[in-house]
PDB file of C-alpha atoms in Angstrom:
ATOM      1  CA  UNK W  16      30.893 -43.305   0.943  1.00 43.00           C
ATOM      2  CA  UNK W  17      27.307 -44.218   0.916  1.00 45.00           C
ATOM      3  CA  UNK W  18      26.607 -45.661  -2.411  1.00 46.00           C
ATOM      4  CA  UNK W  19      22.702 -45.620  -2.335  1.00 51.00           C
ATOM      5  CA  UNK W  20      23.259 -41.770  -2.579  1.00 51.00           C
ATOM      6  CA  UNK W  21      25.432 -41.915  -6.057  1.00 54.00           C
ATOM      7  CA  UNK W  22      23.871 -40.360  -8.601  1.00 57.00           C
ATOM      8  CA  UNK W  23      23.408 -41.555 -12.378  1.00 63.00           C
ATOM      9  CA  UNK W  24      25.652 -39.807 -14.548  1.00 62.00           C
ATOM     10  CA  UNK W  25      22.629 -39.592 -16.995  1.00 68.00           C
ATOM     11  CA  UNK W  26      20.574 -37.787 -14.625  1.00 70.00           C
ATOM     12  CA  UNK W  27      21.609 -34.486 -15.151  1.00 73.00           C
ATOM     13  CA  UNK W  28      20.837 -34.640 -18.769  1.00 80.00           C
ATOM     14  CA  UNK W  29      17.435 -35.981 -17.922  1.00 81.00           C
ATOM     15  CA  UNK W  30      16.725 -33.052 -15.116  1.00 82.00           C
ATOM     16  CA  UNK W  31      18.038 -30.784 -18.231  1.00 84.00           C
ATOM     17  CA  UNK W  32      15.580 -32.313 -21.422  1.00 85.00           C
ATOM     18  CA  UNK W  33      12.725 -32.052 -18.964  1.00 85.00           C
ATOM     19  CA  UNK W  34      13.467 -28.355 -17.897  1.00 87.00           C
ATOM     20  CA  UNK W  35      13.540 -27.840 -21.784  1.00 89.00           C
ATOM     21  CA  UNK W  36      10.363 -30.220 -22.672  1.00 88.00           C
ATOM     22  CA  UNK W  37       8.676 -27.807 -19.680  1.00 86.00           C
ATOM     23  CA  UNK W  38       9.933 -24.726 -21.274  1.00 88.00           C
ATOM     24  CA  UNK W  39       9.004 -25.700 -24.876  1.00 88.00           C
ATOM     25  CA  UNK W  40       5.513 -25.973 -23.479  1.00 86.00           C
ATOM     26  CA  UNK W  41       5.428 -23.190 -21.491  1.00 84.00           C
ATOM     27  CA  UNK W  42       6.215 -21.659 -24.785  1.00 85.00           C
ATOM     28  CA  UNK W  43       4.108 -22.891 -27.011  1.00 86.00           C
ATOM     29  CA  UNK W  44       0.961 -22.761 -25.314  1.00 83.00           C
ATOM     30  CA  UNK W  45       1.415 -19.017 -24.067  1.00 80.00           C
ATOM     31  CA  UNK W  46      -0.399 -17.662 -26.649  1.00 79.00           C
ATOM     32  CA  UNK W  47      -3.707 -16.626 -28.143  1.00 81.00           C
ATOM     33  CA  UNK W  48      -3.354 -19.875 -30.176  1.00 85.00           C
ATOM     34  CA  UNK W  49      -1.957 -22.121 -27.172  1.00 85.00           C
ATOM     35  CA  UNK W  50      -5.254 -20.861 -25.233  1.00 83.00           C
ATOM     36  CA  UNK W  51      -7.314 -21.699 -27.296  1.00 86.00           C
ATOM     37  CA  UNK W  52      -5.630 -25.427 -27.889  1.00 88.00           C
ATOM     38  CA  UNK W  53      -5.604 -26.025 -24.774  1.00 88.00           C
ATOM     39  CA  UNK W  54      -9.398 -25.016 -23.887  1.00 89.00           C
ATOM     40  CA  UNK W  55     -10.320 -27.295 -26.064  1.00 90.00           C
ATOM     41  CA  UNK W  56      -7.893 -29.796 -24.955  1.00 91.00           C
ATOM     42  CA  UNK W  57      -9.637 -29.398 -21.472  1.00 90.00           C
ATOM     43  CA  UNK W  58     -12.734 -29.879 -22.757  1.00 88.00           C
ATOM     44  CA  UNK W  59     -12.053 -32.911 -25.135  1.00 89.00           C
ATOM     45  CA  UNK W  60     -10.271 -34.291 -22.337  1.00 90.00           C
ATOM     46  CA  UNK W  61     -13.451 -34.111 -20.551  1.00 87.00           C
ATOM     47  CA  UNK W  62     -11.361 -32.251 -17.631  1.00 87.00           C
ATOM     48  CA  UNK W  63     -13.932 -29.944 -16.284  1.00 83.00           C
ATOM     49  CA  UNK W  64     -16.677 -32.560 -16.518  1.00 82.00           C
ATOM     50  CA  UNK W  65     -17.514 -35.935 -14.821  1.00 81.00           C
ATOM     51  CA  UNK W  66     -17.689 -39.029 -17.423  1.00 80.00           C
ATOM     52  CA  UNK W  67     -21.709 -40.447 -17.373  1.00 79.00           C
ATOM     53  CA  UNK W  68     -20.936 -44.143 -18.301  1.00 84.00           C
ATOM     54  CA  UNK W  69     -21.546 -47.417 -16.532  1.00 88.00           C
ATOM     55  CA  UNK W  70     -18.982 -49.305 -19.589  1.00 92.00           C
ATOM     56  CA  UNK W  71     -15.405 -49.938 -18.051  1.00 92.00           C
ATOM     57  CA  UNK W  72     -14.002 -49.465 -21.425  1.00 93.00           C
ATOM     58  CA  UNK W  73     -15.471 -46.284 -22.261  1.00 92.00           C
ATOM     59  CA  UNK W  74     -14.710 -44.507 -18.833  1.00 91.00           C
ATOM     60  CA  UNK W  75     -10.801 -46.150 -19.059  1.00 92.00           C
ATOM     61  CA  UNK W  76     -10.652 -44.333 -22.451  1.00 92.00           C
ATOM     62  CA  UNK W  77     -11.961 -40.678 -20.773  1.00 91.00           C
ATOM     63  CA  UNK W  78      -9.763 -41.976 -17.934  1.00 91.00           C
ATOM     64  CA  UNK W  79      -6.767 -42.137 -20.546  1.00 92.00           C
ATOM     65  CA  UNK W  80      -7.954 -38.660 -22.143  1.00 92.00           C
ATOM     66  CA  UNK W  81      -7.824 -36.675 -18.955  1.00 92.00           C
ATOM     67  CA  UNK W  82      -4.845 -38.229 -17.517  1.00 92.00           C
ATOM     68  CA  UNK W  83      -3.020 -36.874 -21.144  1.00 92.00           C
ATOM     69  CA  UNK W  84      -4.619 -33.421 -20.881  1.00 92.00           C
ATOM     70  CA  UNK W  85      -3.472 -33.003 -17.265  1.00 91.00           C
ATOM     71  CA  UNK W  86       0.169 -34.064 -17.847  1.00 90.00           C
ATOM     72  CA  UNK W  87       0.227 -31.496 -20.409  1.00 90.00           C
ATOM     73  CA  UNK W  88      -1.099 -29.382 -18.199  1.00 89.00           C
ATOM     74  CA  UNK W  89       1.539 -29.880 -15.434  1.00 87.00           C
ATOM     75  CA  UNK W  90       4.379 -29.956 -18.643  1.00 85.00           C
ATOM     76  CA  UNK W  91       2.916 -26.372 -19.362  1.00 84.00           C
ATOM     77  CA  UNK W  92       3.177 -25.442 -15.564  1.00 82.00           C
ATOM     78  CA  UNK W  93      -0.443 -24.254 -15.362  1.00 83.00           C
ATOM     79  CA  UNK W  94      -2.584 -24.200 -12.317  1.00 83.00           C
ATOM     80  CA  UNK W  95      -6.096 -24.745 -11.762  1.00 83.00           C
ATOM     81  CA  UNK W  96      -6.462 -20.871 -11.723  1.00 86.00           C
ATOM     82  CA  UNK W  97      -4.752 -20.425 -14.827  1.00 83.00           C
ATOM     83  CA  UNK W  98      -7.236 -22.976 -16.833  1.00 83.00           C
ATOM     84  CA  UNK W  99     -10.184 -21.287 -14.602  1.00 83.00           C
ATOM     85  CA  UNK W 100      -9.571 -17.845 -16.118  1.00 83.00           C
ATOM     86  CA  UNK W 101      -8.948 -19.122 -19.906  1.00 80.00           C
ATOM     87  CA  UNK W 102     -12.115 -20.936 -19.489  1.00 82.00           C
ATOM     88  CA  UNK W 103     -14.010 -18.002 -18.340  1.00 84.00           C
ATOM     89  CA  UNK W 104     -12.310 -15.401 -20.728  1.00 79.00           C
ATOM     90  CA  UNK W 105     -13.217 -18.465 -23.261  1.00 75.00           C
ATOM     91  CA  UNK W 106     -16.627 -18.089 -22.616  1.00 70.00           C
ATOM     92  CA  UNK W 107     -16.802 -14.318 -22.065  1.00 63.00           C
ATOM     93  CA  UNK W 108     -16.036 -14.616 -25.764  1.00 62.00           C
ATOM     94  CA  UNK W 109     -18.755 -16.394 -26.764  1.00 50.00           C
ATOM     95  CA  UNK W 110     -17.700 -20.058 -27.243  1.00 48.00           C
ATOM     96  CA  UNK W 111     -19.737 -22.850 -25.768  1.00 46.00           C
ATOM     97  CA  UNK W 112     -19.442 -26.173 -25.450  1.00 45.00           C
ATOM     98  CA  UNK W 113     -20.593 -27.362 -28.643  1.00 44.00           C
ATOM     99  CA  UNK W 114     -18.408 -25.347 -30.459  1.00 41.00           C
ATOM    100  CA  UNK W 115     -16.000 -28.273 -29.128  1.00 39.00           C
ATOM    101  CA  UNK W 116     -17.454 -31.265 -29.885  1.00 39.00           C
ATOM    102  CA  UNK W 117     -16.136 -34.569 -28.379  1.00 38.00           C
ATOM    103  CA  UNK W 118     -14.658 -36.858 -30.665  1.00 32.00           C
TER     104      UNK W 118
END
């Protein structure tokens, strides 16, 4: 028996909480509501726009922001297609961008 190939007893309970943490996004953010958090998450995160600083502690802060917004992205199971289209259906709608301001 090769024992670099045993697996952790724990790791199908981890595969199992992340199938649910992936589902309970999924979930969520489905909606009307979820859209629209998650536009604005995109463009808080500063996602769909390149950060304009010359400070190393300003862009590792954006740099932390859009690394959170696209793991939530990937936990929701969304693809650049499906942000594309709520973005464009977002602003179809009438909202621009300083109806989000950045914080």
């Amino acid at each position: 028996m090769r024992l670099w190939f045993r697996r952790d007893p724990d790791e199908g309970r981890e595969l199992a909480r992340d199938a649910a943490v992936r589902r309970a996004y999924r979930t969520r953010l489905s909606g009307p509501d979820g859209h629209l958090m998650l536009v604005d998450l995109v463009r808080r995160g500063g996602v769909i726009r390149p950060t304009a600083s010359s400070d190393p502690i300003e862009l590792a802060r954006w740099e932390g922001r859009r690394a959170m917004v696209l793991e939530i992205l990937e936990l929701a199971h969304l693809t650049h297609d499906d942000i594309a289209r709520m973005l464009a259906r977002d602003e179809t709608e009438g909202a621009r961008d300083e109806d989000f301001p950045i914080l």
